[in-house]
Coordinates of N, CA and C in Angstrom, one line a residue:
Q1 N 127.9 56.9 86.1 CA 127.8 56.7 87.6 C 129.2 55.9 88.5
V2 N 129.2 56.2 89.0 CA 129.6 57.5 90.4 C 130.7 55.8 90.5
Q3 N 132.5 56.8 91.1 CA 132.9 55.1 91.5 C 133.1 55.4 92.8
L4 N 133.4 54.7 93.8 CA 134.1 54.6 95.0 C 135.5 53.5 95.1
V5 N 136.1 54.7 95.7 CA 137.6 53.3 95.7 C 138.4 54.1 97.2
E6 N 138.1 52.5 97.8 CA 139.3 52.0 99.1 C 140.3 52.0 98.7
S7 N 141.0 52.3 100.3 CA 142.1 52.2 101.0 C 142.4 52.2 102.3
G8 N 143.8 52.0 102.3 CA 143.7 52.0 103.9 C 143.5 50.7 104.9
G9 N 143.4 49.7 103.7 CA 142.8 47.8 104.3 C 144.7 47.7 104.5
G10 N 144.4 46.6 105.1 CA 145.4 45.9 105.9 C 145.4 44.6 107.1
S11 N 146.6 44.2 108.1 CA 146.4 43.3 109.0 C 147.2 44.1 110.4
V12 N 147.1 44.1 111.2 CA 147.0 44.9 112.3 C 147.1 43.8 113.8
Q13 N 147.6 44.0 114.8 CA 147.4 43.1 115.8 C 146.3 44.1 116.5
A14 N 145.1 43.3 117.1 CA 144.0 44.3 118.0 C 145.2 44.9 119.1
G15 N 143.9 46.0 119.4 CA 144.0 47.2 120.1 C 144.7 48.0 118.9
G16 N 145.2 47.9 118.1 CA 145.6 49.0 117.2 C 145.0 49.5 116.5
S17 N 145.0 50.5 115.4 CA 144.5 51.7 114.5 C 144.8 51.6 112.9
L18 N 143.6 51.1 112.7 CA 143.9 51.1 111.0 C 143.3 53.3 110.3
K19 N 142.6 53.6 109.4 CA 142.1 55.0 108.0 C 141.9 53.9 106.9
L20 N 140.4 53.9 106.9 CA 140.6 53.9 105.4 C 139.7 55.5 104.5
S21 N 139.8 54.6 103.5 CA 139.8 55.7 102.9 C 138.4 56.0 102.1
C22 N 138.3 56.5 101.2 CA 136.1 55.9 100.4 C 136.9 57.5 99.8
A23 N 137.4 57.1 98.1 CA 137.2 58.6 96.4 C 136.3 58.1 96.4
A24 N 135.1 59.3 96.2 CA 134.6 59.0 94.6 C 135.1 59.9 94.3
S25 N 134.2 59.6 92.8 CA 134.4 60.2 91.7 C 133.9 61.4 91.5
R26 N 133.3 61.7 92.2 CA 132.8 63.2 92.2 C 131.7 63.7 93.1
Y27 N 131.2 64.3 93.3 CA 130.6 65.2 95.0 C 129.8 64.0 95.0
L28 N 129.1 63.7 96.0 CA 127.9 63.4 96.4 C 127.5 63.6 97.8
F29 N 128.1 63.8 98.7 CA 128.0 64.5 100.6 C 126.9 64.9 100.4
S30 N 126.5 65.7 99.4 CA 125.1 66.4 100.5 C 124.0 65.8 99.3
R31 N 123.9 65.3 98.6 CA 122.8 64.5 98.2 C 122.6 62.9 98.6
C32 N 123.3 62.6 98.6 CA 123.8 61.1 99.0 C 123.8 60.7 100.6
R33 N 123.3 59.5 101.3 CA 123.5 58.5 102.8 C 125.3 57.9 101.6
M34 N 126.2 58.6 102.7 CA 127.3 57.4 102.4 C 127.8 56.9 103.6
G35 N 128.7 55.4 103.2 CA 128.9 54.9 104.3 C 129.8 53.8 104.6
W36 N 130.6 53.3 106.0 CA 130.2 51.6 105.0 C 130.6 50.6 105.5
Y37 N 130.1 49.7 105.1 CA 129.5 48.4 105.4 C 130.9 47.9 105.4
R38 N 130.3 46.0 106.1 CA 131.8 45.3 106.7 C 131.1 43.9 106.4
Q39 N 131.3 43.5 105.5 CA 131.5 41.8 105.9 C 132.8 40.2 105.8
A40 N 132.0 39.8 107.5 CA 132.4 38.8 107.4 C 132.7 38.0 107.1
P41 N 133.8 36.5 107.3 CA 133.9 35.6 106.4 C 132.1 35.0 107.0
G42 N 131.3 34.3 106.1 CA 130.2 33.0 106.4 C 129.0 34.3 106.7
K43 N 128.9 35.6 106.7 CA 128.0 36.3 107.8 C 126.9 37.7 105.9
E44 N 126.8 37.9 107.2 CA 125.8 39.2 105.9 C 126.9 40.2 106.4
R45 N 126.7 40.8 105.4 CA 127.0 42.1 104.9 C 126.5 43.4 106.4
E46 N 127.1 44.0 106.9 CA 126.3 44.4 107.7 C 127.4 46.1 107.9
S47 N 126.0 46.7 107.9 CA 125.5 47.7 108.4 C 128.0 49.0 109.7
V48 N 128.1 49.7 109.5 CA 129.4 50.5 110.3 C 128.9 51.1 110.7
S49 N 128.7 52.0 110.0 CA 128.7 54.6 109.8 C 128.1 53.9 108.5
T50 N 127.1 55.6 109.0 CA 126.6 55.7 107.6 C 126.2 58.1 108.7
I51 N 126.7 57.9 106.3 CA 127.0 59.5 107.7 C 125.4 60.3 105.6
N52 N 124.6 61.1 107.3 CA 123.2 61.5 105.9 C 123.9 62.9 104.6
G53 N 123.0 63.8 104.1 CA 123.1 64.7 103.8 C 123.6 65.4 104.0
D54 N 122.6 65.2 105.2 CA 123.1 66.6 106.0 C 124.2 66.6 107.8
G55 N 124.4 65.3 107.1 CA 125.6 65.6 107.9 C 125.5 64.9 109.7
T56 N 124.4 63.8 109.7 CA 124.2 63.6 110.1 C 124.3 62.3 110.2
T57 N 125.7 62.4 111.3 CA 126.2 60.1 111.4 C 126.1 59.3 112.3
S58 N 126.1 58.3 111.7 CA 125.1 56.8 112.5 C 126.4 55.8 113.3
Y59 N 125.6 54.3 113.6 CA 127.2 53.4 114.5 C 127.3 52.8 115.0
S60 N 127.2 52.2 114.0 CA 126.7 50.4 114.5 C 126.9 50.4 116.1
D61 N 126.5 49.6 117.3 CA 126.6 49.4 118.1 C 128.5 48.9 118.8
S62 N 128.8 47.8 117.7 CA 129.0 47.0 118.2 C 130.7 48.3 117.7
V63 N 130.9 49.1 116.9 CA 132.4 50.1 116.8 C 132.2 51.8 116.9
K64 N 131.1 52.2 118.3 CA 130.2 53.1 118.8 C 131.4 53.4 119.6
G65 N 133.0 55.0 119.8 CA 133.2 54.6 120.4 C 134.9 54.5 119.9
R66 N 134.7 53.6 119.2 CA 136.0 53.4 118.5 C 136.0 53.6 117.4
F67 N 135.1 53.6 116.5 CA 135.5 54.0 114.5 C 135.1 55.1 114.3
T68 N 135.7 56.0 113.6 CA 134.7 57.6 113.6 C 135.0 57.4 112.1
L69 N 133.6 58.0 111.6 CA 133.7 58.7 110.3 C 133.7 60.2 110.3
S70 N 133.9 60.5 108.7 CA 134.9 62.0 108.2 C 133.9 61.4 107.3
Q71 N 134.6 63.0 107.0 CA 134.4 63.2 104.7 C 135.6 65.3 104.9
D72 N 136.2 64.1 104.2 CA 136.2 65.5 103.3 C 136.3 66.6 102.0
N73 N 134.8 67.2 101.9 CA 134.2 67.7 100.9 C 135.1 68.6 99.8
A74 N 136.1 69.1 100.2 CA 137.1 69.0 98.8 C 137.0 67.8 98.0
K75 N 137.7 66.7 98.7 CA 138.6 66.0 98.4 C 137.8 65.2 97.3
N76 N 136.4 65.1 98.4 CA 135.0 64.3 97.5 C 134.8 62.5 98.2
T77 N 136.4 62.8 99.4 CA 136.4 61.6 99.7 C 136.2 61.4 101.7
L78 N 136.1 59.8 101.9 CA 134.6 60.0 102.8 C 135.8 58.5 103.5
Y79 N 136.0 59.1 105.2 CA 137.6 58.4 106.4 C 136.7 57.1 107.2
L80 N 136.6 57.2 107.6 CA 137.0 55.7 109.1 C 137.9 55.7 109.3
Q81 N 138.3 56.2 110.2 CA 139.7 56.0 111.8 C 139.1 54.9 112.5
M82 N 139.4 54.1 112.8 CA 139.6 52.9 113.5 C 140.3 52.9 114.6
N83 N 139.5 53.0 115.2 CA 140.7 52.5 116.6 C 140.9 51.9 117.8
S84 N 141.6 50.8 118.2 CA 140.9 50.0 119.7 C 140.2 48.5 119.0
L85 N 141.1 48.2 117.7 CA 140.8 47.7 116.3 C 140.8 46.0 117.6
K86 N 139.4 45.4 117.6 CA 139.0 43.5 117.8 C 139.4 42.5 117.2
T87 N 139.8 41.5 117.2 CA 139.0 40.2 116.0 C 138.3 40.9 115.1
D88 N 136.8 40.9 116.7 CA 135.8 40.0 115.9 C 135.7 41.7 114.5
D89 N 136.5 42.3 114.1 CA 136.3 43.5 113.3 C 136.9 43.1 112.3
T90 N 137.2 42.2 111.6 CA 138.5 41.2 111.0 C 137.1 41.2 109.5
A91 N 136.6 42.3 108.8 CA 136.0 41.4 107.5 C 136.7 42.1 106.0
V92 N 136.2 42.4 105.3 CA 135.9 43.1 103.7 C 135.0 44.5 104.6
Y93 N 136.0 45.3 104.4 CA 135.0 47.2 104.7 C 134.6 47.4 103.0
Y94 N 133.2 47.3 103.2 CA 133.1 48.7 102.1 C 132.4 50.1 101.9
C95 N 132.9 50.9 101.1 CA 131.8 51.7 100.8 C 131.0 52.3 100.2
A96 N 129.5 52.8 100.1 CA 129.1 52.7 99.9 C 128.2 53.7 100.0
S97 N 127.7 55.0 98.3 CA 126.1 55.9 98.9 C 125.2 55.2 98.0
H98 N 124.0 55.7 98.7 CA 123.1 56.1 98.6 C 122.6 57.3 98.4
C99 N 122.1 57.6 97.0 CA 121.7 58.8 96.6 C 120.4 58.9 96.5
M100 N 119.6 59.8 97.0 CA 118.0 60.3 96.7 C 117.3 60.3 95.4
T101 N 118.6 60.5 94.0 CA 118.0 59.7 92.8 C 117.9 58.4 92.7
G102 N 117.5 57.5 93.5 CA 117.9 55.8 93.6 C 118.9 55.1 93.5
A103 N 119.9 55.8 93.4 CA 121.7 55.4 92.9 C 122.4 54.8 93.2
V104 N 122.3 53.5 93.6 CA 123.1 53.1 95.0 C 124.4 52.5 94.4
A105 N 125.6 53.3 94.8 CA 127.2 52.8 94.6 C 127.8 51.9 95.2
W106 N 129.1 50.8 95.1 CA 129.4 50.1 95.9 C 131.0 50.4 96.0
G107 N 131.6 50.5 96.5 CA 133.7 50.7 96.2 C 133.6 48.9 95.4
Q108 N 134.6 48.1 96.0 CA 135.5 47.0 95.8 C 135.5 46.4 96.9
G109 N 135.5 47.1 98.1 CA 136.2 46.4 99.1 C 137.7 46.5 99.8
T110 N 137.6 46.3 101.2 CA 139.2 47.0 101.2 C 139.3 45.3 102.5
Q111 N 139.9 44.9 102.5 CA 140.5 43.7 103.5 C 140.4 44.5 104.0
I112 N 140.4 44.2 105.6 CA 141.0 44.1 106.9 C 140.9 42.8 108.4
T113 N 142.1 42.4 108.5 CA 143.2 41.0 109.2 C 143.0 42.2 110.9
V114 N 142.5 42.2 111.4 CA 142.9 41.7 113.4 C 143.4 40.8 113.7
S115 N 144.4 40.4 114.3 CA 144.5 39.6 114.8 C 145.7 39.8 116.4
S116 N 145.2 38.5 117.1 CA 144.8 38.6 118.3 C 147.3 38.5 118.0

């Protein structure tokens, strides 16, 4: 079972930036869709940004142009650079992998709080 460990969460004022990291216990990227998801209080979990095994990335409309997903294959690490943060970005952010084998893994989540 692969393990995903997020880091980089915290509190920031609106307009600020944060960078999240997701370290995988083994190499996944070529065989799995990796991504960042978030869940705000009282809301359902939603997709923020994903990257397929072929490198194709996607972003939700709410973060497009502000967030950038990247990966470091050598470090088995996925990143999410978040700029121009808004109060609506406040949520618990999760890293996840969905692999062609059917295996799914989630990280423990990291809290992002954006204050006005």
